[in-house]
XYZ file of C-alpha atoms in Angstrom:
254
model
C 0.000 0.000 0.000
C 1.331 3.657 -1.157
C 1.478 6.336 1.030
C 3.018 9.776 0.097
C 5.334 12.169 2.491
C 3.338 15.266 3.841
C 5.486 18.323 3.706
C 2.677 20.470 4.434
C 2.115 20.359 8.322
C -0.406 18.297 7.684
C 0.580 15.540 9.620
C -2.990 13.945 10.347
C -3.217 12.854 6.805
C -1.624 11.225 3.410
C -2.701 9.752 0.151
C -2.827 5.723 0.172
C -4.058 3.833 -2.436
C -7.316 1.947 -1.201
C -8.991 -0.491 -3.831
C -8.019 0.479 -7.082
C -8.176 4.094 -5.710
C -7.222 6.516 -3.487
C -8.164 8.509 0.290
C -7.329 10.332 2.660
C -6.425 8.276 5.814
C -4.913 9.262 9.214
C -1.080 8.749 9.113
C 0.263 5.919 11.380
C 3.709 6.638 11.783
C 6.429 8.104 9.726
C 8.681 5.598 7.953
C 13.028 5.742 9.028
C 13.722 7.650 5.573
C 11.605 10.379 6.387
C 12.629 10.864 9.307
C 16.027 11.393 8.612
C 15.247 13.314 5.722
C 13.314 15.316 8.207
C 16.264 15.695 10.323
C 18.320 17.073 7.775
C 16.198 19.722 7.392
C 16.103 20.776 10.439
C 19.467 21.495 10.713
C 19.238 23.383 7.313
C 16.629 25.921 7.729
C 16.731 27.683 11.215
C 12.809 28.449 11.499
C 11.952 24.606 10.195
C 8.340 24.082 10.660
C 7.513 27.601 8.548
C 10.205 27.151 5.860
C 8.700 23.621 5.453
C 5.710 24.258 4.602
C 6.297 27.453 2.851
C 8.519 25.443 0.527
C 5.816 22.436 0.133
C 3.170 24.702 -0.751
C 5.140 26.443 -3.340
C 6.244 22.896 -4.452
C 2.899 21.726 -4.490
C 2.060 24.450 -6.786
C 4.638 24.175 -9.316
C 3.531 20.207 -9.659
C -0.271 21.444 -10.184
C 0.286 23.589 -12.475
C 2.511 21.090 -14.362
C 0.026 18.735 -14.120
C -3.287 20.953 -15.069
C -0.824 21.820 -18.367
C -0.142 18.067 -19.094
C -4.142 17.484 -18.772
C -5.149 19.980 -21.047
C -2.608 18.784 -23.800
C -3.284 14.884 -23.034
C -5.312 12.279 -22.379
C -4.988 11.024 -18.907
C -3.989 7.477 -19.373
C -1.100 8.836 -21.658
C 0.385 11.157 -18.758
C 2.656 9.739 -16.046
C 4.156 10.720 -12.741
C 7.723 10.858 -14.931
C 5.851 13.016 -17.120
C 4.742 15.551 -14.451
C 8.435 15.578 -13.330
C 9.769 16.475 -16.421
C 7.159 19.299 -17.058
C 7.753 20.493 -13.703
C 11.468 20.223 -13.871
C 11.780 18.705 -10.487
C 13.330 15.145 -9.656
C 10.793 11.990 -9.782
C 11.299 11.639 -6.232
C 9.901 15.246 -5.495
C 6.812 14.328 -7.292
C 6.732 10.769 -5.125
C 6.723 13.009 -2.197
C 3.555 14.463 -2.695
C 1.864 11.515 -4.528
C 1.949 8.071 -4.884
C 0.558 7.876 -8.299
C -1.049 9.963 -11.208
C -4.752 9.087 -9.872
C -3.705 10.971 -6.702
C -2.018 14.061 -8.865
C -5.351 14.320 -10.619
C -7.074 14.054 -7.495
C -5.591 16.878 -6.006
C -6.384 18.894 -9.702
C -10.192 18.301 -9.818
C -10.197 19.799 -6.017
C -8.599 22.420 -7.532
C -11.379 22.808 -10.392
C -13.642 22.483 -8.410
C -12.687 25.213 -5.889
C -12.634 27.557 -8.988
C -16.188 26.466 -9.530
C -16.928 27.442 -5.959
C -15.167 30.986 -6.634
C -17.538 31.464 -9.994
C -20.641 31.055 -7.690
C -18.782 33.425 -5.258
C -18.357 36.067 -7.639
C -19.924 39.075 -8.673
C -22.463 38.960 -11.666
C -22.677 42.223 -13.696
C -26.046 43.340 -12.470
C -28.549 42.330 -10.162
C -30.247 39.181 -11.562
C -33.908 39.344 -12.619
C -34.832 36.220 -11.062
C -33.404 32.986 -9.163
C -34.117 31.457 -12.653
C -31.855 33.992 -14.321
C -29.296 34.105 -11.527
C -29.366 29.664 -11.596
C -28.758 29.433 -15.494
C -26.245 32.795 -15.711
C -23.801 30.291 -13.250
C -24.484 27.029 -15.027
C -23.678 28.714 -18.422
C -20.566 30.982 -17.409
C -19.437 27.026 -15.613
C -19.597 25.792 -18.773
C -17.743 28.460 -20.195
C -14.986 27.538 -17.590
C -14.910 24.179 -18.728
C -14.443 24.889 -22.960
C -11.847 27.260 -22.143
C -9.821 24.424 -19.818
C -9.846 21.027 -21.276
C -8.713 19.884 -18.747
C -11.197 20.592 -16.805
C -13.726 18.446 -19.358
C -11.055 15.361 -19.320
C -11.196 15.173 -15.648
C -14.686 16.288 -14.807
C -16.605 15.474 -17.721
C -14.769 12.260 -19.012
C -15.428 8.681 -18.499
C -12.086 7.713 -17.546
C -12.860 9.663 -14.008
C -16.308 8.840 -12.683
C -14.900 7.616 -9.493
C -13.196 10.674 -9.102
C -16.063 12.679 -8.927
C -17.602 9.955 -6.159
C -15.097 10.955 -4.210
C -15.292 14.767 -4.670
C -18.747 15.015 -3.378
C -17.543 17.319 -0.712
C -16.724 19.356 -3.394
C -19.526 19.489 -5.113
C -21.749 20.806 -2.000
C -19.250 23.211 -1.572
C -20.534 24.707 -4.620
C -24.209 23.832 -3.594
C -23.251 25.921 -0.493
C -21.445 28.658 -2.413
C -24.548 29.163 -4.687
C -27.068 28.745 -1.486
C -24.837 31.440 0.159
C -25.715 33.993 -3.938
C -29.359 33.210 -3.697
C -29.200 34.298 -0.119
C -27.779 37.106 -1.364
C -29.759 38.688 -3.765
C -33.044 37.146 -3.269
C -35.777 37.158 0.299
C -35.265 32.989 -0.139
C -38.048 31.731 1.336
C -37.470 28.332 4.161
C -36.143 25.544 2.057
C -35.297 22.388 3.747
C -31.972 20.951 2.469
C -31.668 23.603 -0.621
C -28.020 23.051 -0.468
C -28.757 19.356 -1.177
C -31.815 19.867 -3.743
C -28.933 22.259 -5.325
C -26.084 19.862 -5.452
C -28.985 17.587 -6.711
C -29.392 20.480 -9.876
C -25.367 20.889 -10.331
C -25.426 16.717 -10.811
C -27.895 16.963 -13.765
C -25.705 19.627 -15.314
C -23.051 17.253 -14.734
C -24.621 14.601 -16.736
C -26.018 16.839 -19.176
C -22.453 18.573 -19.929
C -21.217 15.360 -19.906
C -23.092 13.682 -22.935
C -21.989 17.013 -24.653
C -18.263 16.130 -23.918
C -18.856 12.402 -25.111
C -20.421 13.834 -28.498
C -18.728 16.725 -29.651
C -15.732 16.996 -27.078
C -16.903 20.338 -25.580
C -20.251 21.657 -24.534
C -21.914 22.848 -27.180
C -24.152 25.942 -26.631
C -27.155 23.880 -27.190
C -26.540 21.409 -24.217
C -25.218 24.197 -22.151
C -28.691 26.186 -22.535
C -30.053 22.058 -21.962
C -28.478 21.724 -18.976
C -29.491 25.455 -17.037
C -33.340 23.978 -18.026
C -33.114 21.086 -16.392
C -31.553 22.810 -13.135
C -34.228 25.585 -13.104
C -36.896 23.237 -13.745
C -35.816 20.884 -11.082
C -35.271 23.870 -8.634
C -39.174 25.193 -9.468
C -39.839 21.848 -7.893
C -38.999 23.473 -4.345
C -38.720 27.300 -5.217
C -41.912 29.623 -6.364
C -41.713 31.195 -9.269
C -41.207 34.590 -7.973
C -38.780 35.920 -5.180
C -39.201 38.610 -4.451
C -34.584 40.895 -4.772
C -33.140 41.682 -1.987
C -31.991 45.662 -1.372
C -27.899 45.110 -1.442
C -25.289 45.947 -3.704
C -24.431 44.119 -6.379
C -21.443 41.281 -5.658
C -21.731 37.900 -3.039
């Protein structure tokens, strides 16, 4: 079982491969090689447990970006841990450190998507929207936006090779249930909605699926399945909203 070093001062966890994929677990103990190349460390940088992690995270971010480049050139099964290396220009064994194979790499990417989803809901709309309706397919159509200007966003998200990936990013995805909860909150009087955050996250899966058949056809989403997949989440969402809500006096921005 593969387990990868955490640099990051986050000692609770690491990657291990569990049945043909991967979780977070809570780390056990540390193995001799770590802890010596721990030790070395320590007497290298004075203020260790800062510099550490300052130089993980910037690490960390120099192998996603290599990574989110390799997945927007290529399909996954044609990219490797070597591969990420190379793009990355550090050693193999740098990459090793963080993960103990690709599936964990792209792991760590679709979090990464998916937080920039989360951001999109966050972020301010040019005007005030007309209507939750408006405000509901607006998002769904600027996310799909996102996703034909990042293909690897698509490959990851969208593609077959990675349905298991998005089981295990469901926290994800109700982070961006909550992040649009949190606009609707915003701009409209919402009336009392048990579990909108779920019924939401329920909406964002059939634009999921929707999207998806897009990507399967035509490798993008087309504007027709785009404007396909906003209907089904507003009609859905009528299931539980009324029609009419009435704005909310703010300024514009969530």
């Amino acid at each position: 079982m593969a387990e990868a070093v955490d640099i990051l001062g986050l000692n609770s966890i690491i990657w291990r491969s569990h049945a043909g994929g991967f979780r977070l677990f809570p780390r056990k103990s540390a193995s001799p090689a770590n802890e010596l190349g721990a030790n070395t460390l320590d007497k290298e940088i004075p203020d260790r447990p800062k510099a550490r992690r300052e130089r993980g995270k910037a690490r960390l971010q120099l192998l996603m970006a290599a990574t989110d480049e390799l997945v927007s050139e290529r399909e996954l099964h044609e990219i490797s841990l070597q591969h990420i290396a190379e793009r990355a220009r550090v050693p193999i064994s740098s990459v090793y450190h963080f993960f103990p194979n690709r599936e964990a790499a792209f792991f760590q990417l679709a979090r990464k998507y998916l937080q920039d989803f989360e951001r999109l809901s966050e972020a301010a709309l040019n005007r005030q929207p007309d209507s939750w309706q408006s405000y509901i397919s607006e998002r769904v159509m600027a996310s799909a936006e996102y996703c034909n200007a990042k293909p690897g966003v698509m490959r990851l998200l969208l593609g077959p090779y990675f349905s298991e990936l998005r089981r295990d990013n469901v926290a994800g995805i109700f982070s961006v249930a909550n992040a649009r909860v949190r606009a609707l909150h915003h701009f409209f009087r919402m009336p009392e909605v048990d579990d909108l955050a779920d019924k939401v996250a329920t909406a964002i899966a059939l634009v999921d699926g929707i999207q998806s058949l897009s990507y399967a056809m035509h490798g993008k989403i087309t504007t027709h399945y785009a404007e396909e997949s906003a209907r089904a989440a507003v009609l859905y969402l009528r299931s539980f909203l009324p029609d009419v809500i009435p704005v909310q006096e703010t300024d514009i921005g969530c």
